[in-house]
Tab-separated table of C-alpha atoms in Angstrom:
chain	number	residue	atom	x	y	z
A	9	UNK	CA	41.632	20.222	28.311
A	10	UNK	CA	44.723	18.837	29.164
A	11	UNK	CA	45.614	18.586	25.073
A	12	UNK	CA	45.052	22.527	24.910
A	13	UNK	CA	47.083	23.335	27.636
A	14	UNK	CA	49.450	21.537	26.318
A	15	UNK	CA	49.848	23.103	23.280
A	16	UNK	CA	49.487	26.873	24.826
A	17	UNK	CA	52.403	25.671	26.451
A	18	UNK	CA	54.422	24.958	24.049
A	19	UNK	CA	53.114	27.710	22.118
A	20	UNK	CA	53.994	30.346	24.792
A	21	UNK	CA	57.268	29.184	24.887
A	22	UNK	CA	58.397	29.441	21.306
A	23	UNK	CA	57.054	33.040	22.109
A	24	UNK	CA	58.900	33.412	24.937
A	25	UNK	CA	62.022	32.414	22.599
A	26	UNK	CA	61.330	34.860	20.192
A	27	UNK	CA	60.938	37.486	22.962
A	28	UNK	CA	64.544	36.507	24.176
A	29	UNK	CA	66.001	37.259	20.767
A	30	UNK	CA	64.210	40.699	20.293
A	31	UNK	CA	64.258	41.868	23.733
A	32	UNK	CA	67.593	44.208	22.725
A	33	UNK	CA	65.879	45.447	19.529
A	34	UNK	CA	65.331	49.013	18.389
A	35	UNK	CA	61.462	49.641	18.361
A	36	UNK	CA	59.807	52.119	16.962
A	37	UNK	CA	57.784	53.037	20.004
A	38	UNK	CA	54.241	51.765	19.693
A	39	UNK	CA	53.436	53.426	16.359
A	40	UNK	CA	50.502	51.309	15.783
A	41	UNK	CA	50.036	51.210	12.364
A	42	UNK	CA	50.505	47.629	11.847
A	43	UNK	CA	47.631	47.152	14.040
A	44	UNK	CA	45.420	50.121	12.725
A	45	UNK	CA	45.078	48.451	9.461
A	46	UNK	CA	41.981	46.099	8.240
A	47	UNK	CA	42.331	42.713	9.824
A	48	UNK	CA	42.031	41.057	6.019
A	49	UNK	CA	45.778	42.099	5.588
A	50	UNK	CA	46.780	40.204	8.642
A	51	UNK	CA	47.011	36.556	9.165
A	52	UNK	CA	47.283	34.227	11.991
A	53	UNK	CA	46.520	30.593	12.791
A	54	UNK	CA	44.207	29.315	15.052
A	55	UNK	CA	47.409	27.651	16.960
A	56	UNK	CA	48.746	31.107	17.622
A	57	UNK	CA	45.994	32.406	19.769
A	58	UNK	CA	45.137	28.836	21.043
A	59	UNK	CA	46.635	30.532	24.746
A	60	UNK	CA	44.468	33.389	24.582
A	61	UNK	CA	41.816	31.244	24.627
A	62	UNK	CA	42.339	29.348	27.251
A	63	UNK	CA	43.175	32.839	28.799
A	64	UNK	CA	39.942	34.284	28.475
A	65	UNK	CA	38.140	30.746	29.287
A	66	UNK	CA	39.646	30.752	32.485
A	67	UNK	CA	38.959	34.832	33.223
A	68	UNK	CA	35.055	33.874	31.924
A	69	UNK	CA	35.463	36.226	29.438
A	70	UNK	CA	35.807	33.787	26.090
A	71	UNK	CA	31.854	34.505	25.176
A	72	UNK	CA	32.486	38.000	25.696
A	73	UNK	CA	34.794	37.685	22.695
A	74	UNK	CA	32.963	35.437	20.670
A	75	UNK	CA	29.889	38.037	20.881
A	76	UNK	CA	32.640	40.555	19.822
A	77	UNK	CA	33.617	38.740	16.857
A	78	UNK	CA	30.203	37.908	15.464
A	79	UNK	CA	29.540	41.168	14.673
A	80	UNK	CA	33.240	42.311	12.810
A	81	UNK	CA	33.772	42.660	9.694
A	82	UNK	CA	36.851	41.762	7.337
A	83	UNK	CA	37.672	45.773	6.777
A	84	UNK	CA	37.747	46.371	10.569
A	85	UNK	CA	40.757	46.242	12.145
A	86	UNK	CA	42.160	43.496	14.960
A	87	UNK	CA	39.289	43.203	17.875
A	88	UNK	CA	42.295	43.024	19.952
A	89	UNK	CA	43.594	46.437	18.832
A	90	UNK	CA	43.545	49.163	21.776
A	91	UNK	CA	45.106	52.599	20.924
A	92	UNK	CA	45.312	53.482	24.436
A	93	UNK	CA	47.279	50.558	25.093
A	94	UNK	CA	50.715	51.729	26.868
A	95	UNK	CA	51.963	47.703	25.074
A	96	UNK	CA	52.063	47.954	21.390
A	97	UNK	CA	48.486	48.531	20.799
A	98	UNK	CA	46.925	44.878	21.982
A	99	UNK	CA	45.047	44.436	24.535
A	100	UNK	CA	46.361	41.434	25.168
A	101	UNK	CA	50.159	41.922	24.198
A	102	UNK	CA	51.281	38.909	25.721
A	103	UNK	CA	49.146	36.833	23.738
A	104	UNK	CA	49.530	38.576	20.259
A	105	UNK	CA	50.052	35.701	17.388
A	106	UNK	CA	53.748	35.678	15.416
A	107	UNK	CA	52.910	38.015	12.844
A	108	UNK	CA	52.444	40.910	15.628
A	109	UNK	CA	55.634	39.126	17.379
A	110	UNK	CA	58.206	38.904	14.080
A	111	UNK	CA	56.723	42.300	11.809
A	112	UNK	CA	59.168	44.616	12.252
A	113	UNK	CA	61.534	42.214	14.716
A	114	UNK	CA	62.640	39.688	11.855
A	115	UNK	CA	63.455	38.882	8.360
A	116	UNK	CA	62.485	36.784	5.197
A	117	UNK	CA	64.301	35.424	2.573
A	118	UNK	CA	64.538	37.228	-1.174
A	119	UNK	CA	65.975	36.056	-3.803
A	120	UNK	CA	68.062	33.991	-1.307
A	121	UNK	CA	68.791	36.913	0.466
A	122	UNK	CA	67.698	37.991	4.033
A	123	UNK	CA	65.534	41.048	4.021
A	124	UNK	CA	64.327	42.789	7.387
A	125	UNK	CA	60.198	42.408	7.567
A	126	UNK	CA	59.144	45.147	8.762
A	127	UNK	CA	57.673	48.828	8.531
A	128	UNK	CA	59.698	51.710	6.264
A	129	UNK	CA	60.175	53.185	9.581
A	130	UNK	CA	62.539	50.517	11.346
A	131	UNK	CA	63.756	48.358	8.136
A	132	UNK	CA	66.444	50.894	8.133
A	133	UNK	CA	67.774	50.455	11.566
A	134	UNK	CA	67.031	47.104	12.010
A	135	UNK	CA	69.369	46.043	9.079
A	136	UNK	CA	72.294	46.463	10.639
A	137	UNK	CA	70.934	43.727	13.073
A	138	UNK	CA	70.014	40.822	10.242
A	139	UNK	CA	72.763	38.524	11.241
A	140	UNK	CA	70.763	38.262	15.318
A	141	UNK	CA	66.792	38.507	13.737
A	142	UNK	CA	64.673	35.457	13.791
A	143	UNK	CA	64.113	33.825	9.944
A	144	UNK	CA	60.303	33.509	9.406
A	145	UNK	CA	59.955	30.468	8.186
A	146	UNK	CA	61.674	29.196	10.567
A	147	UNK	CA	59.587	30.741	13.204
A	148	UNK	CA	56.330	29.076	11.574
A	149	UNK	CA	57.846	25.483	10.996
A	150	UNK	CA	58.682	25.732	15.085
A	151	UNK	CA	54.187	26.390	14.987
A	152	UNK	CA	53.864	23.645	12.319
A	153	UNK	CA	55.894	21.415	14.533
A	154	UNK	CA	54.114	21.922	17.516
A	155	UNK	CA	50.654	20.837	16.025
A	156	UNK	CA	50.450	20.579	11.766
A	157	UNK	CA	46.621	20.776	11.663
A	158	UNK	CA	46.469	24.161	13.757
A	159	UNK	CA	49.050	25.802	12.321
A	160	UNK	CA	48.684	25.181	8.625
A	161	UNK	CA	46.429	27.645	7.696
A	162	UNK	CA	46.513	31.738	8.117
A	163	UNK	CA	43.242	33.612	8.404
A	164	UNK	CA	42.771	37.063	8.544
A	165	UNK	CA	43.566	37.837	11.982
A	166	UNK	CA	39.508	38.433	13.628
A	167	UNK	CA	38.897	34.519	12.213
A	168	UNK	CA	41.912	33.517	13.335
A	169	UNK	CA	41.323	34.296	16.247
A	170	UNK	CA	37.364	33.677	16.316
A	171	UNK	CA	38.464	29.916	15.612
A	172	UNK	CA	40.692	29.314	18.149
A	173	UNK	CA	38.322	30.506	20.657
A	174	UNK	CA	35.657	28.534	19.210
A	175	UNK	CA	37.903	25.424	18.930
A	176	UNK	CA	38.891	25.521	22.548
A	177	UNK	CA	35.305	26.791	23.932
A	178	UNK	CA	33.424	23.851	21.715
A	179	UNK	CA	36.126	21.098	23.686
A	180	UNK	CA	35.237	22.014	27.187
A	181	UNK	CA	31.439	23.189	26.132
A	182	UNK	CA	30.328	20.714	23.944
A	183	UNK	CA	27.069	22.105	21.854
A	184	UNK	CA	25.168	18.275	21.967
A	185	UNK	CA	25.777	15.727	24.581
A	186	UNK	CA	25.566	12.343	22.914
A	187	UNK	CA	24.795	10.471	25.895
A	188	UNK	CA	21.524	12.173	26.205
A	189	UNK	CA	20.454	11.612	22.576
């Protein structure tokens, strides 16, 4: 446990980085339709929601969720995704993975040239702000950096998300005890 905690840590705080750069961004007030879009077209790592996991262990809630996800499927959009939610859209803003954190908030390289990632709605205003946004890849080789093996590989964001839950619930909850065998 002490290894996952760890890296939520660490985790959290290249989040809480990212917020510091963005917090003086123009948003385009909660549109939601990033989120209201099929989960297949989204990608996270497992790292990523590693401290929503231990979030939802700790509230006794992280079955609750793996019930939840059992029974998606690839078209439906983020379990997470509340559009009642007065933050973003996600029921658990504070947890949401990079690609919720940098769409719309940073850019990518093309051609060798920086291009704002984002929706048609704020690409426009958010240009005049390349020179302070986050690089992507930069962003995810601060994740690889923290732990290769859990950040190496994007899944759709409902098995992303399903595997980091499992991954942590499976270390504290182990399915066979050895010592009884």
């Amino acid at each position: 446990m002490e290894r996952l905690i760890e890296l939520s840590s660490q985790v959290i705080k290249l989040y809480e980085e990212l917020d510091g750069i963005q917090k003086d961004l123009p948003t385009c007030g909660g549109c939601r339709e990033f989120c209201n879009t099929p989960s297949v077209n989204i990608e996270a790592t497992v790292l990523e929601f590693i401290p929503l996991a231990i979030h939802l262990l700790q509230n006794d809630s992280i079955e609750k969720w793996l019930e939840v996800l059992e029974n998606v499927d690839e078209l439906d959009r983020c379990v997470l995704f509340d559009p009642h939610s007065e933050r973003g859209g996600c029921s658990y803003h504070s947890f949401r993975p990079l690609v919720c954190r940098l769409f719309s908030g940073s850019y990518v390289l093309r051609k060798e040239k920086p291009e704002v990632w984002g929706c048609k709605y704020l690409k426009p205003v958010l240009s005049s702000f390349i020179e302070t946004l986050p690089n992507c890849s930069e962003v995810y080789s601060k994740l690889l950096a923290i732990d290769f093996f859990l950040a190496q590989e994007r899944y759709p964001i409902n098995i992303a998300l399903k595997k980091a839950l499992e991954y942590v619930y499976y270390r504290i909850f182990p399915v066979f005890n050895f010592k009884n065998a």
